Amino acid sequence: METRVLREITPLGEHDFMYVADRHKKEFTYPIHCHDIYELNFVEHGAGCRRTVGDSSEVIGEHDLVLITSADLEHVWEQGDCKSDDIHEITVQFRLDFEHEGSPFHTNPFRSTYNMLQRAKRGLAFPTEAVMMVYPRLIGLSRMEESFPMVQELFGILYELSKFDDARELSTSAFSKVQASSDSRRVLKVKHFIDEHYNDELRLSRLADMVGMTSTAFSRFFRQRTGKTLAEYIVDIRLGHAARRLVDTTETVAEICYHCGFNTLSNFNRLFRKRKGCSPTEFREKYRKTKVVV
């Protein structure tokens, strides 16, 4: 299958830092896309719109705010069942090198912002409380004219958003090609092993032995640290890899199913529909129909 993702060419020039677009519209028409710079996207009066970020697809409510810090993470807001004739959208696109060792984002004052930017490589959706807090500031940002105060205000908005630990990562790490992370060395060791052996049989006892714990203790420990059972995490990783192969390859659904560690095609189809809201074939067709070449 040919690559069909629209890689957006942003308005930013070589020496520009950020771009803000504040617009009112009657429908979502832009196709699924990705771009080399980061994006904070706010939508008001968008209830019923379907938002796709990587392999996450959700119907949004009246307000939506998502941060994306990956150059290769596909995303789109589609009309869906949105009936509003006054959709308000504010898009902030910006350049920010926060990962190299000399970056100030490695210092203590920027720690929470840095952690948020890392999480946003998978797309990060913010709770309503966070959206309402920064909404006036986003409006103000779109009306500012001087560049340096705009940069200051953006950093302030990002800092405020970084305080919300309940912001949700959208795409799976497998689909978005983001390395697993954890504040626990034992959990991280197991996550890395799963990432490398997701298509093999993975037994709880073996994973527990890797970190010197009993199966019962590790199962409880893993869930406390990740919010998921070990089985749920393994399924998410396998489905993420499967979704990526549906987009990037011409392999059959059956080939992808068995390559990604599922034992039966029926179980794979059932789990995929349950987690993604559509069948594997429908997921592939959705990307084919909404992607364009430029």
PDB file of C-alpha atoms in Angstrom:
ATOM      1  CA  MET A   1       0.000   0.000   0.000  1.00  0.00           C
ATOM      2  CA  GLU A   2       1.374   3.388  -0.952  1.00  0.00           C
ATOM      3  CA  THR A   3       1.927   6.029   1.699  1.00  0.00           C
ATOM      4  CA  ARG A   4      -1.065   8.351   1.737  1.00  0.00           C
ATOM      5  CA  VAL A   5      -0.573  10.503   4.786  1.00  0.00           C
ATOM      6  CA  LEU A   6      -0.773  14.200   4.147  1.00  0.00           C
ATOM      7  CA  ARG A   7       2.407  15.671   5.607  1.00  0.00           C
ATOM      8  CA  GLU A   8       1.260  19.189   6.233  1.00  0.00           C
ATOM      9  CA  ILE A   9       3.480  22.100   5.247  1.00  0.00           C
ATOM     10  CA  THR A  10       2.977  24.608   8.030  1.00  0.00           C
ATOM     11  CA  PRO A  11       3.104  28.402   7.645  1.00  0.00           C
ATOM     12  CA  LEU A  12       6.193  28.616   9.851  1.00  0.00           C
ATOM     13  CA  GLY A  13       9.278  30.020   8.181  1.00  0.00           C
ATOM     14  CA  GLU A  14      12.823  28.939   8.962  1.00  0.00           C
ATOM     15  CA  HIS A  15      13.207  31.409  11.836  1.00  0.00           C
ATOM     16  CA  ASP A  16       9.618  31.387  13.103  1.00  0.00           C
ATOM     17  CA  PHE A  17       8.775  29.832  16.467  1.00  0.00           C
ATOM     18  CA  MET A  18       4.985  29.550  16.515  1.00  0.00           C
ATOM     19  CA  TYR A  19       1.795  30.061  14.551  1.00  0.00           C
ATOM     20  CA  VAL A  20      -1.737  30.571  15.913  1.00  0.00           C
ATOM     21  CA  ALA A  21      -4.929  30.088  13.878  1.00  0.00           C
ATOM     22  CA  ASP A  22      -8.271  31.105  15.444  1.00  0.00           C
ATOM     23  CA  ARG A  23     -11.214  30.273  13.212  1.00  0.00           C
ATOM     24  CA  HIS A  24     -14.961  29.654  13.181  1.00  0.00           C
ATOM     25  CA  LYS A  25     -16.303  27.127  10.692  1.00  0.00           C
ATOM     26  CA  LYS A  26     -19.328  24.981   9.902  1.00  0.00           C
ATOM     27  CA  GLU A  27     -17.605  21.669   9.314  1.00  0.00           C
ATOM     28  CA  PHE A  28     -14.364  19.709   9.617  1.00  0.00           C
ATOM     29  CA  THR A  29     -12.879  19.129   6.170  1.00  0.00           C
ATOM     30  CA  TYR A  30      -9.101  18.701   6.624  1.00  0.00           C
ATOM     31  CA  PRO A  31      -7.875  15.120   5.945  1.00  0.00           C
ATOM     32  CA  ILE A  32      -5.806  12.961   8.253  1.00  0.00           C
ATOM     33  CA  HIS A  33      -2.280  14.359   8.447  1.00  0.00           C
ATOM     34  CA  CYS A  34       0.946  14.813  10.392  1.00  0.00           C
ATOM     35  CA  HIS A  35       3.616  17.516  10.527  1.00  0.00           C
ATOM     36  CA  ASP A  36       7.131  18.166  11.743  1.00  0.00           C
ATOM     37  CA  ILE A  37       6.174  20.699  14.413  1.00  0.00           C
ATOM     38  CA  TYR A  38       4.171  20.376  17.611  1.00  0.00           C
ATOM     39  CA  GLU A  39       0.503  21.224  17.898  1.00  0.00           C
ATOM     40  CA  LEU A  40      -1.967  22.237  20.603  1.00  0.00           C
ATOM     41  CA  ASN A  41      -5.487  22.039  19.175  1.00  0.00           C
ATOM     42  CA  PHE A  42      -8.621  23.376  20.876  1.00  0.00           C
ATOM     43  CA  VAL A  43     -12.163  22.734  19.633  1.00  0.00           C
ATOM     44  CA  GLU A  44     -15.330  24.356  21.005  1.00  0.00           C
ATOM     45  CA  HIS A  45     -18.900  23.425  19.984  1.00  0.00           C
ATOM     46  CA  GLY A  46     -17.577  20.206  18.452  1.00  0.00           C
ATOM     47  CA  ALA A  47     -19.842  17.671  20.173  1.00  0.00           C
ATOM     48  CA  GLY A  48     -20.277  14.639  17.923  1.00  0.00           C
ATOM     49  CA  CYS A  49     -17.017  15.184  16.017  1.00  0.00           C
ATOM     50  CA  ARG A  50     -14.798  12.100  15.739  1.00  0.00           C
ATOM     51  CA  ARG A  51     -11.195  12.716  16.718  1.00  0.00           C
ATOM     52  CA  THR A  52      -8.552  10.257  15.513  1.00  0.00           C
ATOM     53  CA  VAL A  53      -5.006  10.375  16.901  1.00  0.00           C
ATOM     54  CA  GLY A  54      -2.849   7.424  15.888  1.00  0.00           C
ATOM     55  CA  ASP A  55      -4.914   4.321  16.633  1.00  0.00           C
ATOM     56  CA  SER A  56      -7.230   6.173  19.014  1.00  0.00           C
ATOM     57  CA  SER A  57     -10.653   7.171  17.690  1.00  0.00           C
ATOM     58  CA  GLU A  58     -13.135   8.951  19.963  1.00  0.00           C
ATOM     59  CA  VAL A  59     -16.255  11.081  19.685  1.00  0.00           C
ATOM     60  CA  ILE A  60     -15.555  14.373  21.462  1.00  0.00           C
ATOM     61  CA  GLY A  61     -17.818  16.501  23.615  1.00  0.00           C
ATOM     62  CA  GLU A  62     -18.529  20.221  23.552  1.00  0.00           C
ATOM     63  CA  HIS A  63     -14.866  21.081  24.244  1.00  0.00           C
ATOM     64  CA  ASP A  64     -11.677  19.258  23.274  1.00  0.00           C
ATOM     65  CA  LEU A  65      -7.993  20.044  23.799  1.00  0.00           C
ATOM     66  CA  VAL A  66      -5.169  17.843  22.508  1.00  0.00           C
ATOM     67  CA  LEU A  67      -1.381  18.261  22.493  1.00  0.00           C
ATOM     68  CA  ILE A  68       0.716  16.348  19.916  1.00  0.00           C
ATOM     69  CA  THR A  69       4.530  16.371  19.985  1.00  0.00           C
ATOM     70  CA  SER A  70       5.366  13.712  17.388  1.00  0.00           C
ATOM     71  CA  ALA A  71       6.261  14.414  13.766  1.00  0.00           C
ATOM     72  CA  ASP A  72       4.811  11.105  12.588  1.00  0.00           C
ATOM     73  CA  LEU A  73       1.589  10.762  14.587  1.00  0.00           C
ATOM     74  CA  GLU A  74      -1.397  10.883  12.241  1.00  0.00           C
ATOM     75  CA  HIS A  75      -4.386  12.870  13.467  1.00  0.00           C
ATOM     76  CA  VAL A  76      -7.657  14.333  12.238  1.00  0.00           C
ATOM     77  CA  TRP A  77     -10.904  15.856  13.516  1.00  0.00           C
ATOM     78  CA  GLU A  78     -13.766  14.564  11.330  1.00  0.00           C
ATOM     79  CA  GLN A  79     -17.350  15.815  11.097  1.00  0.00           C
ATOM     80  CA  GLY A  80     -18.950  12.650  12.430  1.00  0.00           C
ATOM     81  CA  ASP A  81     -22.284  13.554  14.051  1.00  0.00           C
ATOM     82  CA  CYS A  82     -21.353  17.149  14.854  1.00  0.00           C
ATOM     83  CA  LYS A  83     -24.381  19.374  14.116  1.00  0.00           C
ATOM     84  CA  SER A  84     -22.927  22.733  15.136  1.00  0.00           C
ATOM     85  CA  ASP A  85     -22.807  25.503  12.545  1.00  0.00           C
ATOM     86  CA  ASP A  86     -20.320  27.497  14.629  1.00  0.00           C
ATOM     87  CA  ILE A  87     -17.343  25.268  15.385  1.00  0.00           C
ATOM     88  CA  HIS A  88     -14.599  27.273  17.071  1.00  0.00           C
ATOM     89  CA  GLU A  89     -11.062  25.960  16.618  1.00  0.00           C
ATOM     90  CA  ILE A  90      -7.782  27.390  17.860  1.00  0.00           C
ATOM     91  CA  THR A  91      -4.635  25.688  16.608  1.00  0.00           C
ATOM     92  CA  VAL A  92      -1.208  26.547  18.005  1.00  0.00           C
ATOM     93  CA  GLN A  93       1.739  25.083  16.113  1.00  0.00           C
ATOM     94  CA  PHE A  94       5.236  25.595  17.466  1.00  0.00           C
ATOM     95  CA  ARG A  95       8.838  24.418  17.340  1.00  0.00           C
ATOM     96  CA  LEU A  96      10.466  23.229  20.528  1.00  0.00           C
ATOM     97  CA  ASP A  97      13.605  21.148  21.019  1.00  0.00           C
ATOM     98  CA  PHE A  98      13.108  19.813  24.523  1.00  0.00           C
ATOM     99  CA  GLU A  99      15.034  16.545  24.362  1.00  0.00           C
ATOM    100  CA  HIS A 100      18.720  17.395  23.899  1.00  0.00           C
ATOM    101  CA  GLU A 101      20.835  17.432  27.055  1.00  0.00           C
ATOM    102  CA  GLY A 102      21.504  21.175  26.993  1.00  0.00           C
ATOM    103  CA  SER A 103      17.811  22.047  26.887  1.00  0.00           C
ATOM    104  CA  PRO A 104      16.426  24.010  29.859  1.00  0.00           C
ATOM    105  CA  PHE A 105      13.597  21.468  29.889  1.00  0.00           C
ATOM    106  CA  HIS A 106      16.012  19.115  31.646  1.00  0.00           C
ATOM    107  CA  THR A 107      16.165  21.473  34.637  1.00  0.00           C
ATOM    108  CA  ASN A 108      13.845  21.365  37.649  1.00  0.00           C
ATOM    109  CA  PRO A 109      11.577  24.345  36.788  1.00  0.00           C
ATOM    110  CA  PHE A 110      10.563  22.641  33.547  1.00  0.00           C
ATOM    111  CA  ARG A 111      10.266  19.089  34.874  1.00  0.00           C
ATOM    112  CA  SER A 112       6.471  18.805  34.727  1.00  0.00           C
ATOM    113  CA  THR A 113       6.345  20.447  31.292  1.00  0.00           C
ATOM    114  CA  TYR A 114       9.057  18.117  30.004  1.00  0.00           C
ATOM    115  CA  ASN A 115       7.166  15.054  31.255  1.00  0.00           C
ATOM    116  CA  MET A 116       3.986  16.292  29.583  1.00  0.00           C
ATOM    117  CA  LEU A 117       5.756  16.897  26.264  1.00  0.00           C
ATOM    118  CA  GLN A 118       7.138  13.359  26.396  1.00  0.00           C
ATOM    119  CA  ARG A 119       3.685  11.894  27.018  1.00  0.00           C
ATOM    120  CA  ALA A 120       2.233  13.995  24.191  1.00  0.00           C
ATOM    121  CA  LYS A 121       4.239  12.011  21.633  1.00  0.00           C
ATOM    122  CA  ARG A 122       1.230   9.698  21.791  1.00  0.00           C
ATOM    123  CA  GLY A 123      -1.257  12.561  21.749  1.00  0.00           C
ATOM    124  CA  LEU A 124      -2.539  13.940  25.051  1.00  0.00           C
ATOM    125  CA  ALA A 125      -6.194  14.811  25.697  1.00  0.00           C
ATOM    126  CA  PHE A 126      -6.877  17.133  28.633  1.00  0.00           C
ATOM    127  CA  PRO A 127      -9.774  16.955  31.097  1.00  0.00           C
ATOM    128  CA  THR A 128     -12.561  19.544  31.013  1.00  0.00           C
ATOM    129  CA  GLU A 129     -11.159  21.351  34.053  1.00  0.00           C
ATOM    130  CA  ALA A 130      -7.861  21.952  32.252  1.00  0.00           C
ATOM    131  CA  VAL A 131      -9.622  23.078  29.074  1.00  0.00           C
ATOM    132  CA  MET A 132     -11.723  25.619  30.955  1.00  0.00           C
ATOM    133  CA  MET A 133      -8.660  26.924  32.803  1.00  0.00           C
ATOM    134  CA  VAL A 134      -6.616  27.701  29.680  1.00  0.00           C
ATOM    135  CA  TYR A 135      -9.518  28.622  27.381  1.00  0.00           C
ATOM    136  CA  PRO A 136      -9.342  32.388  28.094  1.00  0.00           C
ATOM    137  CA  ARG A 137      -5.583  32.320  27.662  1.00  0.00           C
ATOM    138  CA  LEU A 138      -5.856  30.583  24.291  1.00  0.00           C
ATOM    139  CA  ILE A 139      -8.312  33.269  23.181  1.00  0.00           C
ATOM    140  CA  GLY A 140      -5.891  35.925  24.377  1.00  0.00           C
ATOM    141  CA  LEU A 141      -2.948  34.226  22.695  1.00  0.00           C
ATOM    142  CA  SER A 142      -4.726  34.296  19.345  1.00  0.00           C
ATOM    143  CA  ARG A 143      -5.168  38.063  19.635  1.00  0.00           C
ATOM    144  CA  MET A 144      -1.639  38.976  20.660  1.00  0.00           C
ATOM    145  CA  GLU A 145       0.595  40.681  18.117  1.00  0.00           C
ATOM    146  CA  GLU A 146       4.051  40.878  19.706  1.00  0.00           C
ATOM    147  CA  SER A 147       6.078  37.707  19.301  1.00  0.00           C
ATOM    148  CA  PHE A 148       7.989  37.534  22.607  1.00  0.00           C
ATOM    149  CA  PRO A 149       4.890  37.935  24.841  1.00  0.00           C
ATOM    150  CA  MET A 150       3.231  35.244  22.715  1.00  0.00           C
ATOM    151  CA  VAL A 151       6.066  32.823  23.436  1.00  0.00           C
ATOM    152  CA  GLN A 152       5.882  33.636  27.139  1.00  0.00           C
ATOM    153  CA  GLU A 153       2.138  33.039  27.149  1.00  0.00           C
ATOM    154  CA  LEU A 154       2.482  29.707  25.351  1.00  0.00           C
ATOM    155  CA  PHE A 155       5.023  28.516  27.906  1.00  0.00           C
ATOM    156  CA  GLY A 156       2.646  29.607  30.663  1.00  0.00           C
ATOM    157  CA  ILE A 157      -0.225  27.658  29.099  1.00  0.00           C
ATOM    158  CA  LEU A 158       1.929  24.549  28.709  1.00  0.00           C
ATOM    159  CA  TYR A 159       3.035  24.811  32.326  1.00  0.00           C
ATOM    160  CA  GLU A 160      -0.556  25.052  33.578  1.00  0.00           C
ATOM    161  CA  LEU A 161      -1.563  22.055  31.488  1.00  0.00           C
ATOM    162  CA  SER A 162       1.393  20.035  32.812  1.00  0.00           C
ATOM    163  CA  LYS A 163      -0.170  20.112  36.294  1.00  0.00           C
ATOM    164  CA  PHE A 164      -3.015  17.846  35.199  1.00  0.00           C
ATOM    165  CA  ASP A 165      -1.876  14.288  35.831  1.00  0.00           C
ATOM    166  CA  ASP A 166      -5.224  12.975  34.574  1.00  0.00           C
ATOM    167  CA  ALA A 167      -4.558  14.039  30.974  1.00  0.00           C
ATOM    168  CA  ARG A 168      -4.996  10.908  28.829  1.00  0.00           C
ATOM    169  CA  GLU A 169      -2.483   9.477  26.389  1.00  0.00           C
ATOM    170  CA  LEU A 170      -4.404   8.631  23.237  1.00  0.00           C
ATOM    171  CA  SER A 171      -2.429   6.467  20.825  1.00  0.00           C
ATOM    172  CA  THR A 172      -0.752   3.265  21.965  1.00  0.00           C
ATOM    173  CA  SER A 173       3.024   3.389  22.250  1.00  0.00           C
ATOM    174  CA  ALA A 174       3.314   0.570  19.690  1.00  0.00           C
ATOM    175  CA  PHE A 175       1.366   2.466  17.010  1.00  0.00           C
ATOM    176  CA  SER A 176       3.053   5.808  17.663  1.00  0.00           C
ATOM    177  CA  LYS A 177       6.497   4.156  17.886  1.00  0.00           C
ATOM    178  CA  VAL A 178       7.203   5.676  21.286  1.00  0.00           C
ATOM    179  CA  GLN A 179       9.456   3.864  23.722  1.00  0.00           C
ATOM    180  CA  ALA A 180       7.711   2.559  26.822  1.00  0.00           C
ATOM    181  CA  SER A 181       8.205   4.570  30.007  1.00  0.00           C
ATOM    182  CA  SER A 182       7.601   4.110  33.706  1.00  0.00           C
ATOM    183  CA  ASP A 183       8.712   5.495  37.062  1.00  0.00           C
ATOM    184  CA  SER A 184       9.471   1.930  38.165  1.00  0.00           C
ATOM    185  CA  ARG A 185      12.572   0.121  36.935  1.00  0.00           C
ATOM    186  CA  ARG A 186      10.878  -3.240  37.340  1.00  0.00           C
ATOM    187  CA  VAL A 187       7.824  -2.205  35.338  1.00  0.00           C
ATOM    188  CA  LEU A 188      10.029  -0.592  32.679  1.00  0.00           C
ATOM    189  CA  LYS A 189      12.114  -3.760  32.351  1.00  0.00           C
ATOM    190  CA  VAL A 190       8.967  -5.808  31.744  1.00  0.00           C
ATOM    191  CA  LYS A 191       7.526  -3.234  29.318  1.00  0.00           C
ATOM    192  CA  HIS A 192      10.703  -3.280  27.233  1.00  0.00           C
ATOM    193  CA  PHE A 193      10.641  -7.077  27.166  1.00  0.00           C
ATOM    194  CA  ILE A 194       7.004  -7.064  26.032  1.00  0.00           C
ATOM    195  CA  ASP A 195       7.793  -4.488  23.331  1.00  0.00           C
ATOM    196  CA  GLU A 196      10.504  -6.758  21.936  1.00  0.00           C
ATOM    197  CA  HIS A 197       8.595 -10.055  22.291  1.00  0.00           C
ATOM    198  CA  TYR A 198       4.951  -9.015  21.821  1.00  0.00           C
ATOM    199  CA  ASN A 199       4.447 -11.698  19.159  1.00  0.00           C
ATOM    200  CA  ASP A 200       5.665 -14.503  21.461  1.00  0.00           C
ATOM    201  CA  GLU A 201       3.761 -16.297  24.204  1.00  0.00           C
ATOM    202  CA  LEU A 202       4.102 -14.131  27.317  1.00  0.00           C
ATOM    203  CA  ARG A 203       3.484 -15.812  30.658  1.00  0.00           C
ATOM    204  CA  LEU A 204       2.935 -13.928  33.893  1.00  0.00           C
ATOM    205  CA  SER A 205       5.260 -16.266  35.808  1.00  0.00           C
ATOM    206  CA  ARG A 206       8.152 -15.603  33.441  1.00  0.00           C
ATOM    207  CA  LEU A 207       7.708 -11.823  33.568  1.00  0.00           C
ATOM    208  CA  ALA A 208       7.443 -11.891  37.355  1.00  0.00           C
ATOM    209  CA  ASP A 209      10.650 -13.954  37.585  1.00  0.00           C
ATOM    210  CA  MET A 210      12.462 -11.303  35.529  1.00  0.00           C
ATOM    211  CA  VAL A 211      11.991  -8.785  38.348  1.00  0.00           C
ATOM    212  CA  GLY A 212      12.296 -11.173  41.283  1.00  0.00           C
ATOM    213  CA  MET A 213       8.644 -11.162  42.352  1.00  0.00           C
ATOM    214  CA  THR A 214       5.918 -13.758  42.727  1.00  0.00           C
ATOM    215  CA  SER A 215       3.224 -13.771  40.059  1.00  0.00           C
ATOM    216  CA  THR A 216       0.562 -12.509  42.464  1.00  0.00           C
ATOM    217  CA  ALA A 217       2.737  -9.712  43.846  1.00  0.00           C
ATOM    218  CA  PHE A 218       3.905  -8.562  40.425  1.00  0.00           C
ATOM    219  CA  SER A 219       0.402  -8.639  38.967  1.00  0.00           C
ATOM    220  CA  ARG A 220      -0.795  -6.335  41.766  1.00  0.00           C
ATOM    221  CA  PHE A 221       2.333  -4.146  41.496  1.00  0.00           C
ATOM    222  CA  PHE A 222       1.990  -3.747  37.716  1.00  0.00           C
ATOM    223  CA  ARG A 223      -1.635  -2.677  37.950  1.00  0.00           C
ATOM    224  CA  GLN A 224      -0.888  -0.172  40.705  1.00  0.00           C
ATOM    225  CA  ARG A 225       1.876   1.397  38.601  1.00  0.00           C
ATOM    226  CA  THR A 226       0.149   1.401  35.218  1.00  0.00           C
ATOM    227  CA  GLY A 227      -3.589   1.370  35.884  1.00  0.00           C
ATOM    228  CA  LYS A 228      -3.890  -1.759  33.727  1.00  0.00           C
ATOM    229  CA  THR A 229      -3.624  -5.456  34.315  1.00  0.00           C
ATOM    230  CA  LEU A 230      -0.665  -7.145  32.666  1.00  0.00           C
ATOM    231  CA  ALA A 231      -3.021  -8.921  30.257  1.00  0.00           C
ATOM    232  CA  GLU A 232      -4.666  -5.629  29.254  1.00  0.00           C
ATOM    233  CA  TYR A 233      -1.275  -4.024  28.642  1.00  0.00           C
ATOM    234  CA  ILE A 234      -0.090  -6.918  26.455  1.00  0.00           C
ATOM    235  CA  VAL A 235      -3.294  -6.764  24.393  1.00  0.00           C
ATOM    236  CA  ASP A 236      -2.893  -2.988  23.942  1.00  0.00           C
ATOM    237  CA  ILE A 237       0.689  -3.396  22.717  1.00  0.00           C
ATOM    238  CA  ARG A 238      -0.265  -6.173  20.310  1.00  0.00           C
ATOM    239  CA  LEU A 239      -3.228  -4.213  18.961  1.00  0.00           C
ATOM    240  CA  GLY A 240      -1.036  -1.130  18.539  1.00  0.00           C
ATOM    241  CA  HIS A 241       1.435  -3.082  16.423  1.00  0.00           C
ATOM    242  CA  ALA A 242      -1.447  -4.615  14.484  1.00  0.00           C
ATOM    243  CA  ALA A 243      -2.991  -1.205  13.784  1.00  0.00           C
ATOM    244  CA  ARG A 244       0.348   0.137  12.574  1.00  0.00           C
ATOM    245  CA  ARG A 245       0.768  -2.830  10.208  1.00  0.00           C
ATOM    246  CA  LEU A 246      -2.755  -2.313   8.886  1.00  0.00           C
ATOM    247  CA  VAL A 247      -1.763   1.238   7.956  1.00  0.00           C
ATOM    248  CA  ASP A 248       1.799   0.634   6.747  1.00  0.00           C
ATOM    249  CA  THR A 249       1.681  -2.780   5.018  1.00  0.00           C
ATOM    250  CA  THR A 250      -0.400  -4.804   2.561  1.00  0.00           C
ATOM    251  CA  GLU A 251      -0.390  -7.899   4.776  1.00  0.00           C
ATOM    252  CA  THR A 252      -3.746  -9.623   5.164  1.00  0.00           C
ATOM    253  CA  VAL A 253      -5.675  -9.262   8.406  1.00  0.00           C
ATOM    254  CA  ALA A 254      -4.949 -12.920   9.181  1.00  0.00           C
ATOM    255  CA  GLU A 255      -1.205 -12.464   8.633  1.00  0.00           C
ATOM    256  CA  ILE A 256      -1.184  -9.439  10.928  1.00  0.00           C
ATOM    257  CA  CYS A 257      -3.237 -11.278  13.532  1.00  0.00           C
ATOM    258  CA  TYR A 258      -0.779 -14.143  13.901  1.00  0.00           C
ATOM    259  CA  HIS A 259       2.314 -11.957  13.498  1.00  0.00           C
ATOM    260  CA  CYS A 260       1.201  -9.848  16.466  1.00  0.00           C
ATOM    261  CA  GLY A 261       0.758 -12.762  18.847  1.00  0.00           C
ATOM    262  CA  PHE A 262      -2.965 -13.536  18.642  1.00  0.00           C
ATOM    263  CA  ASN A 263      -3.912 -17.202  18.556  1.00  0.00           C
ATOM    264  CA  THR A 264      -7.169 -16.985  16.622  1.00  0.00           C
ATOM    265  CA  LEU A 265      -8.531 -14.586  14.035  1.00  0.00           C
ATOM    266  CA  SER A 266     -11.932 -14.434  15.719  1.00  0.00           C
ATOM    267  CA  ASN A 267     -10.379 -13.363  19.038  1.00  0.00           C
ATOM    268  CA  PHE A 268      -8.238 -10.758  17.267  1.00  0.00           C
ATOM    269  CA  ASN A 269     -11.269  -9.304  15.459  1.00  0.00           C
ATOM    270  CA  ARG A 270     -13.304  -9.231  18.684  1.00  0.00           C
ATOM    271  CA  LEU A 271     -10.590  -7.477  20.700  1.00  0.00           C
ATOM    272  CA  PHE A 272      -9.795  -5.035  17.902  1.00  0.00           C
ATOM    273  CA  ARG A 273     -13.436  -3.972  17.567  1.00  0.00           C
ATOM    274  CA  LYS A 274     -13.806  -3.681  21.338  1.00  0.00           C
ATOM    275  CA  ARG A 275     -10.722  -1.442  21.734  1.00  0.00           C
ATOM    276  CA  LYS A 276     -10.789   0.501  18.438  1.00  0.00           C
ATOM    277  CA  GLY A 277     -14.517   0.714  17.765  1.00  0.00           C
ATOM    278  CA  CYS A 278     -14.282  -0.914  14.338  1.00  0.00           C
ATOM    279  CA  SER A 279     -13.030  -4.070  12.639  1.00  0.00           C
ATOM    280  CA  PRO A 280      -9.413  -4.326  11.377  1.00  0.00           C
ATOM    281  CA  THR A 281     -10.674  -4.087   7.792  1.00  0.00           C
ATOM    282  CA  GLU A 282     -12.744  -0.989   8.581  1.00  0.00           C
ATOM    283  CA  PHE A 283      -9.737   0.567  10.317  1.00  0.00           C
ATOM    284  CA  ARG A 284      -7.565   0.027   7.228  1.00  0.00           C
ATOM    285  CA  GLU A 285     -10.259   1.369   4.910  1.00  0.00           C
ATOM    286  CA  LYS A 286     -10.710   4.450   7.075  1.00  0.00           C
ATOM    287  CA  TYR A 287      -7.045   5.347   6.649  1.00  0.00           C
ATOM    288  CA  ARG A 288      -7.119   4.625   2.923  1.00  0.00           C
ATOM    289  CA  LYS A 289     -10.135   6.844   2.351  1.00  0.00           C
ATOM    290  CA  THR A 290      -9.008   9.783   4.435  1.00  0.00           C
ATOM    291  CA  LYS A 291      -5.336   9.931   3.465  1.00  0.00           C
ATOM    292  CA  VAL A 292      -4.075  11.859   0.466  1.00  0.00           C
ATOM    293  CA  VAL A 293      -0.719  12.261  -1.246  1.00  0.00           C
ATOM    294  CA  VAL A 294       0.809  15.741  -1.609  1.00  0.00           C
TER     295      VAL A 294
END
